[in-house]
Short mmCIF file of C-alpha atoms and ligand atoms in Angstrom, two decimals:
data_model
loop_
_atom_site.label_atom_id
_atom_site.label_comp_id
_atom_site.label_asym_id
_atom_site.label_seq_id
_atom_site.Cartn_x
_atom_site.Cartn_y
_atom_site.Cartn_z
CA MET X 1 0.13 -0.29 0.24
CA HIS X 2 1.20 3.34 -1.36
CA THR X 3 0.33 6.69 -0.50
CA GLN X 4 -0.83 8.89 -3.06
CA VAL X 5 -1.22 12.60 -4.09
CA PHE X 6 -4.10 14.16 -3.96
CA VAL X 7 -5.13 14.11 -6.78
CA ASP X 8 -8.04 16.19 -7.14
CA ASP X 9 -8.13 20.31 -6.23
CA PRO X 10 -10.11 21.52 -4.10
CA VAL X 11 -11.18 24.75 -3.91
CA LYS X 12 -8.19 27.21 -2.46
CA ILE X 13 -9.44 29.60 0.27
CA GLY X 14 -8.09 32.81 -0.30
CA GLN X 15 -9.68 34.69 2.06
CA ASN X 16 -12.81 33.66 1.98
CA PHE X 17 -13.60 29.91 4.20
CA ALA X 18 -16.72 30.79 4.32
CA GLY X 19 -18.96 27.37 3.73
CA LYS X 20 -15.59 25.79 1.87
CA HIS X 21 -14.87 22.44 2.28
CA ILE X 22 -11.58 21.60 4.01
CA ILE X 23 -9.62 19.31 2.27
CA SER X 24 -6.22 19.58 2.04
CA ILE X 25 -3.67 21.73 3.06
CA ARG X 26 -3.24 22.48 -0.76
CA GLN X 27 -6.42 25.43 -0.48
CA PHE X 28 -4.10 27.86 1.77
CA ASP X 29 -1.95 30.06 1.03
CA PRO X 30 -0.18 32.67 3.25
CA GLN X 31 -3.11 34.35 2.86
CA SER X 32 -5.24 32.39 4.79
CA LEU X 33 -2.95 30.70 7.49
CA GLU X 34 -2.60 34.68 8.93
CA ILE X 35 -6.66 35.12 8.81
CA LEU X 36 -6.75 31.22 10.33
CA PHE X 37 -3.79 32.21 12.92
CA HIS X 38 -5.04 35.96 13.65
CA LYS X 39 -8.42 34.23 14.88
CA THR X 40 -6.85 31.27 16.49
CA SER X 41 -4.40 34.20 18.61
CA THR X 42 -8.22 35.89 19.50
CA ILE X 43 -10.16 32.66 20.12
CA LYS X 44 -7.53 31.58 22.02
CA ARG X 45 -6.32 35.25 23.90
CA CYS X 46 -10.95 35.24 24.42
CA LEU X 47 -11.52 31.94 26.05
CA GLN X 48 -8.32 32.58 28.43
CA ASN X 49 -10.64 35.78 29.73
CA GLY X 50 -13.37 33.06 30.89
CA GLU X 51 -15.60 34.48 27.53
CA GLN X 52 -17.68 32.57 25.64
CA GLY X 53 -17.93 31.91 21.48
CA GLU X 54 -20.79 31.69 19.81
CA ALA X 55 -20.54 31.89 16.27
CA LEU X 56 -21.99 27.57 16.48
CA ALA X 57 -25.47 28.92 18.31
CA GLY X 58 -27.55 27.07 16.86
CA LYS X 59 -25.79 25.00 13.86
CA VAL X 60 -25.85 20.91 14.30
CA ILE X 61 -22.18 19.46 13.34
CA THR X 62 -21.44 15.68 12.36
CA LEU X 63 -18.19 14.30 13.54
CA LEU X 64 -18.33 11.19 11.88
CA PHE X 65 -15.31 9.02 12.51
CA PHE X 66 -14.76 4.75 10.58
CA GLU X 67 -10.89 5.00 12.67
CA PRO X 68 -9.71 5.37 16.40
CA SER X 69 -9.45 8.72 16.65
CA SER X 70 -8.56 11.00 21.27
CA ARG X 71 -7.74 14.24 20.07
CA THR X 72 -8.86 14.82 16.76
CA PHE X 73 -12.44 13.65 17.88
CA SER X 74 -12.76 15.61 21.30
CA SER X 75 -10.98 18.62 20.07
CA PHE X 76 -13.10 18.78 17.53
CA SER X 77 -15.58 17.94 19.91
CA ALA X 78 -15.08 20.35 22.46
CA ALA X 79 -14.16 22.93 19.72
CA ILE X 80 -17.90 23.61 18.45
CA LYS X 81 -19.58 23.51 21.91
CA ARG X 82 -17.22 26.26 22.90
CA LEU X 83 -18.53 28.27 19.77
CA GLY X 84 -22.41 27.15 21.08
CA GLY X 85 -22.73 24.29 18.74
CA GLN X 86 -24.22 21.04 19.16
CA THR X 87 -22.61 18.02 18.29
CA ILE X 88 -23.67 14.25 16.26
CA GLU X 89 -20.76 11.89 17.12
CA TYR X 90 -20.39 8.94 15.40
CA GLN X 91 -17.71 6.42 16.12
CA ASN X 92 -16.81 3.23 14.89
CA PRO X 93 -19.20 3.69 12.46
CA MET X 94 -18.40 0.70 10.99
CA GLN X 95 -20.16 -2.23 13.73
CA THR X 96 -22.58 0.11 14.38
CA SER X 97 -24.31 2.01 11.69
CA SER X 98 -25.54 0.31 8.23
CA ALA X 99 -21.95 0.83 6.94
CA ILE X 100 -21.80 -2.49 7.63
CA LYS X 101 -24.21 -3.32 5.58
CA GLY X 102 -22.88 -2.06 3.00
CA GLU X 103 -23.97 1.64 2.42
CA THR X 104 -22.44 3.69 0.54
CA LEU X 105 -20.17 6.43 1.82
CA GLU X 106 -21.78 8.65 -0.37
CA ASP X 107 -25.51 7.78 0.23
CA THR X 108 -23.72 7.90 4.58
CA VAL X 109 -22.70 11.75 4.51
CA ARG X 110 -25.84 12.58 2.65
CA VAL X 111 -27.88 10.83 5.51
CA PHE X 112 -25.95 13.32 7.84
CA GLU X 113 -26.36 16.81 5.52
CA GLY X 114 -30.23 15.74 6.38
CA TYR X 115 -30.19 16.34 10.26
CA SER X 116 -27.06 18.88 10.91
CA ASP X 117 -24.88 22.11 9.38
CA GLY X 118 -21.45 20.38 7.90
CA ILE X 119 -19.58 16.89 8.75
CA VAL X 120 -16.26 16.74 10.37
CA MET X 121 -14.57 13.13 9.23
CA ARG X 122 -12.45 10.99 9.95
CA HIS X 123 -11.33 7.74 7.32
CA PHE X 124 -10.00 4.66 7.04
CA GLU X 125 -9.35 5.70 2.87
CA GLU X 126 -7.49 8.24 1.35
CA GLY X 127 -9.61 10.33 -0.29
CA ALA X 128 -12.76 9.73 0.71
CA PRO X 129 -13.29 12.97 2.60
CA ALA X 130 -12.79 14.36 -1.23
CA ARG X 131 -15.60 11.87 -2.74
CA ALA X 132 -18.13 12.72 0.17
CA ALA X 133 -17.28 16.08 -0.07
CA LYS X 134 -18.45 15.18 -4.08
CA ALA X 135 -21.79 14.06 -2.40
CA LEU X 136 -22.47 16.47 -0.29
CA SER X 137 -24.64 19.65 -1.67
CA ARG X 138 -25.83 22.08 0.75
CA ILE X 139 -23.64 21.04 3.61
CA PRO X 140 -19.10 21.47 3.98
CA ILE X 141 -17.26 18.70 5.32
CA MET X 142 -13.59 19.20 7.12
CA ASN X 143 -11.01 16.29 6.58
CA ALA X 144 -10.34 15.04 9.87
CA GLY X 145 -7.50 12.22 8.32
CA ASP X 146 -7.79 10.25 4.93
CA GLY X 147 -5.78 7.84 5.85
CA SER X 148 -1.59 8.28 4.32
CA GLY X 149 -2.81 10.96 3.00
CA GLU X 150 -3.88 14.23 4.70
CA HIS X 151 -4.63 15.90 7.91
CA PRO X 152 -4.58 19.19 7.11
CA THR X 153 -5.91 20.35 10.66
CA GLN X 154 -2.79 18.70 12.22
CA ALA X 155 -1.39 20.64 10.03
CA LEU X 156 -2.87 23.61 10.83
CA LEU X 157 -2.04 23.31 14.65
CA ASP X 158 1.20 22.50 14.16
CA MET X 159 2.20 25.42 11.97
CA PHE X 160 0.30 27.46 14.38
CA THR X 161 2.66 26.29 17.40
CA LEU X 162 5.84 27.28 14.86
CA TYR X 163 4.46 30.15 14.10
CA GLU X 164 3.97 31.46 18.23
CA LYS X 165 6.51 30.76 18.73
CA PHE X 166 9.32 31.41 15.93
CA GLY X 167 7.17 34.01 15.40
CA ARG X 168 6.99 33.73 10.73
CA LEU X 169 6.58 30.44 9.50
CA ASP X 170 9.58 30.54 7.32
CA HIS X 171 13.24 30.70 7.29
CA LEU X 172 12.33 27.82 9.77
CA LYS X 173 15.49 24.64 10.41
CA GLY X 174 14.27 21.61 11.35
CA VAL X 175 14.22 17.33 12.14
CA ILE X 176 11.15 15.45 10.55
CA ALA X 177 11.41 11.74 11.96
CA GLY X 178 10.16 8.64 12.17
CA ASP X 179 7.01 6.98 9.81
CA LEU X 180 7.15 10.11 6.59
CA LEU X 181 5.36 7.23 4.46
CA TYR X 182 2.21 6.50 5.57
CA GLY X 183 2.45 9.37 8.34
CA ARG X 184 -0.28 12.34 6.39
CA THR X 185 1.07 14.67 9.83
CA VAL X 186 3.86 15.13 7.97
CA HIS X 187 2.87 14.59 4.72
CA SER X 188 0.25 17.97 5.22
CA LEU X 189 2.67 19.99 7.70
CA LEU X 190 5.16 20.10 4.93
CA LYS X 191 3.38 21.08 2.16
CA GLY X 192 1.97 23.96 4.37
CA LEU X 193 6.16 24.81 5.09
CA SER X 194 6.77 24.54 1.54
CA PHE X 195 4.21 28.09 0.85
CA TYR X 196 7.38 29.73 3.06
CA PRO X 197 10.49 30.73 1.92
CA GLY X 198 13.29 29.34 3.18
CA ASN X 199 12.73 26.02 5.25
CA THR X 200 14.45 23.95 5.29
CA PHE X 201 13.74 20.08 6.78
CA TYR X 202 15.88 17.13 7.34
CA LEU X 203 13.63 13.86 7.18
CA LEU X 204 15.13 11.64 9.06
CA SER X 205 13.19 7.57 9.00
CA PRO X 206 14.45 3.91 7.77
CA LYS X 207 14.69 3.68 4.47
CA GLU X 208 11.27 1.49 4.32
CA LEU X 209 9.81 4.56 5.02
CA ARG X 210 10.74 7.36 3.19
CA LEU X 211 8.75 10.61 2.03
CA PRO X 212 6.65 9.15 -1.17
CA ARG X 213 8.79 10.22 -4.12
CA GLU X 214 5.93 11.99 -5.61
CA LEU X 215 5.76 13.84 -2.23
CA PHE X 216 9.23 14.98 -1.74
CA GLU X 217 9.51 15.88 -5.69
CA GLU X 218 6.54 18.58 -5.12
CA TYR X 219 7.49 18.84 -1.96
CA THR X 220 11.17 20.25 -2.98
CA LYS X 221 9.46 22.32 -6.32
CA ALA X 222 7.70 24.80 -4.25
CA ARG X 223 10.55 26.41 -1.32
CA VAL X 224 11.18 24.08 1.37
CA THR X 225 14.29 22.81 0.96
CA LEU X 226 14.95 18.86 1.89
CA VAL X 227 17.61 16.25 3.32
CA GLU X 228 17.09 12.34 3.83
CA ILE X 229 18.73 10.90 6.91
CA GLU X 230 19.68 8.28 8.50
CA LYS X 231 21.40 7.87 11.46
CA GLU X 232 20.82 10.62 14.08
CA THR X 233 24.78 12.04 14.11
CA ASP X 234 23.72 13.41 10.73
CA ILE X 235 21.31 15.47 13.24
CA PRO X 236 22.42 19.48 12.68
CA THR X 237 22.93 21.23 15.91
CA ASP X 238 21.05 23.91 15.52
CA CYS X 239 17.40 23.18 15.58
CA GLN X 240 15.10 24.90 15.88
CA VAL X 241 12.25 21.97 16.20
CA TRP X 242 12.20 18.98 15.87
CA TYR X 243 8.87 17.06 14.58
CA TRP X 244 8.50 12.70 16.09
CA THR X 245 5.98 10.87 14.75
CA ARG X 246 5.25 6.86 15.62
CA VAL X 247 5.32 4.33 13.01
CA GLN X 248 2.26 4.03 11.44
CA LYS X 249 2.25 0.36 12.50
CA GLU X 250 -2.36 -0.27 11.19
CA ARG X 251 -0.62 1.09 7.55
CA LEU X 252 2.11 -1.07 6.91
CA ALA X 253 1.53 -3.12 4.01
CA ASP X 254 3.14 -6.09 5.63
CA PRO X 255 2.49 -6.20 9.45
CA SER X 256 5.47 -8.37 10.57
CA THR X 257 8.44 -5.42 9.16
CA TYR X 258 6.52 -2.90 12.27
CA GLU X 259 8.99 -4.82 14.90
CA VAL X 260 11.24 -4.07 13.21
CA LEU X 261 11.13 -0.96 12.34
CA LYS X 262 9.21 1.00 15.39
CA ASN X 263 11.62 3.56 17.70
CA ARG X 264 14.26 3.32 15.40
CA PHE X 265 14.79 6.94 16.84
CA ILE X 266 14.15 8.12 19.71
CA VAL X 267 14.87 11.80 21.58
CA THR X 268 16.84 10.64 24.88
CA LYS X 269 18.50 13.05 27.94
CA LYS X 270 21.38 11.65 25.15
CA LEU X 271 19.92 12.77 21.89
CA LEU X 272 19.12 15.90 23.18
CA LYS X 273 22.16 17.41 24.98
CA GLU X 274 24.23 15.76 21.90
CA LYS X 275 22.06 17.52 18.96
CA GLY X 276 19.91 20.20 20.00
CA ASN X 277 20.10 23.33 21.50
CA ALA X 278 18.10 25.62 24.18
CA ASP X 279 15.86 27.28 21.52
CA MET X 280 14.53 25.25 20.13
CA ILE X 281 10.92 23.37 20.63
CA ILE X 282 9.74 19.13 20.12
CA MET X 283 6.85 18.68 18.37
CA HIS X 284 5.02 15.12 18.30
CA PRO X 285 1.32 15.00 17.28
CA LEU X 286 1.02 12.35 19.59
CA PRO X 287 0.07 9.53 20.47
CA ARG X 288 3.46 8.29 20.87
CA VAL X 289 4.82 4.97 21.33
CA GLY X 290 7.85 4.87 22.78
CA GLU X 291 9.56 7.57 20.13
CA ILE X 292 10.15 9.92 23.13
CA ASP X 293 11.00 9.85 26.63
CA PRO X 294 8.35 10.62 29.26
CA ALA X 295 11.32 11.88 31.34
CA ILE X 296 11.97 14.21 29.03
CA ASP X 297 7.95 15.80 28.97
CA THR X 298 8.84 18.04 32.38
CA ASP X 299 11.36 20.16 29.46
CA PRO X 300 10.51 23.16 28.86
CA ARG X 301 11.30 22.49 25.15
CA ALA X 302 8.78 19.96 24.94
CA TYR X 303 5.74 21.25 23.25
CA TYR X 304 3.31 17.81 21.81
CA LEU X 305 1.38 17.75 25.55
CA THR X 306 1.76 21.78 27.01
CA HIS X 307 1.14 23.64 23.36
CA GLU X 308 0.15 21.30 20.33
CA VAL X 309 -2.83 19.56 22.47
CA PRO X 310 -4.27 22.74 23.48
CA ASN X 311 -4.09 25.34 20.15
CA GLY X 312 -5.26 22.85 18.28
CA MET X 313 -8.58 22.77 19.73
CA TYR X 314 -7.60 27.39 19.51
CA VAL X 315 -7.52 26.24 15.48
CA ARG X 316 -9.40 23.60 15.37
CA MET X 317 -11.86 26.73 16.82
CA ALA X 318 -11.42 29.80 14.61
CA LEU X 319 -11.04 26.84 11.70
CA LEU X 320 -14.81 26.31 12.47
CA SER X 321 -15.74 30.12 12.60
CA LEU X 322 -15.18 30.64 9.91
CA VAL X 323 -16.76 28.30 7.26
CA PHE X 324 -19.53 28.55 9.59
CA GLY X 325 -19.87 31.56 11.71
CA LYS X 326 -22.46 33.86 10.30
C1 LIG Q 401 -1.98 11.37 14.28
C2 LIG Q 401 -3.43 10.79 12.77
O1 LIG Q 401 -4.47 9.86 13.30
O2 LIG Q 401 -3.05 10.98 11.77
N1 LIG Q 401 -2.34 11.81 14.98
C3 LIG Q 401 -3.29 12.55 14.91
O3 LIG Q 401 -4.33 13.33 14.38
N2 LIG Q 401 -2.55 13.76 16.50
C4 LIG Q 401 -0.81 10.88 13.87
C5 LIG Q 401 -0.96 8.80 14.65
O4 LIG Q 401 -1.99 8.94 15.15
O5 LIG Q 401 0.26 8.66 14.91
#
């Protein structure tokens, strides 16, 4: 099973988010990201001051998750409720819904179009949200992760986290490690960072889990410099970010290779001492399954739990209010 480049070209956001499907990070550009991040900062400040939003008052959004999820599902649910909206929450429809009886994805989403004002969908098949979008005529859909394709809202929260820390999304240097073949968060993040000049990323993975060639070419043709490395000793010491990911066990063509491929590269105190620096941050989309030693968690540079998790809710609130709000 190999990932494919997202072939359809969904509508660009530009300056207007209202009513648009959010399928891919490719729909964004520096201008739309500036609008989104400005809104995110405002929402974050308001919530921290105890103010409640109401951009989704009177709206019902369906969360339709065909694959396991903790953070993405819960942060979307919290974001919708904090904006005054309500949710229909459907996890594991393959076990409990008409999908088990053979209902098509198109029919399933058309049904929820009859009940709600929008759909947030996670699916194990790459391209499923794009396919669902074609079947919808009245309401927008947001991609919350499709197979090993994309995870646009994770990229948005990762980029917002970088933007908050460094005040820019250009001229950054980083390492992205782990499963770059199947890791959808990496696919979306690298594409998003390729919108900006001067970024250089070192891609640290086992040979078997290298970034798909077509994505490598697409991103480098854009504005990002990518350097593939296979050893921790090749990590430069002046990175702003280390972005670690788990091996996507459930997507391996041969699951028996998991034991061989997992945890080749682990963030430890020792590695940080040898290759890190004082101003960098450590990121991970989570869940981690051994790639970051928990002893690192109390290090102020560890951003995965303290910054990325809350930012996920703020960014999703901003996106939801721009897409669904009045
Ligand atoms: C990621 C995902 O589902 O792609 N998790 C998440 O949404 N934060 C990463 C993963 O599962 O490894």
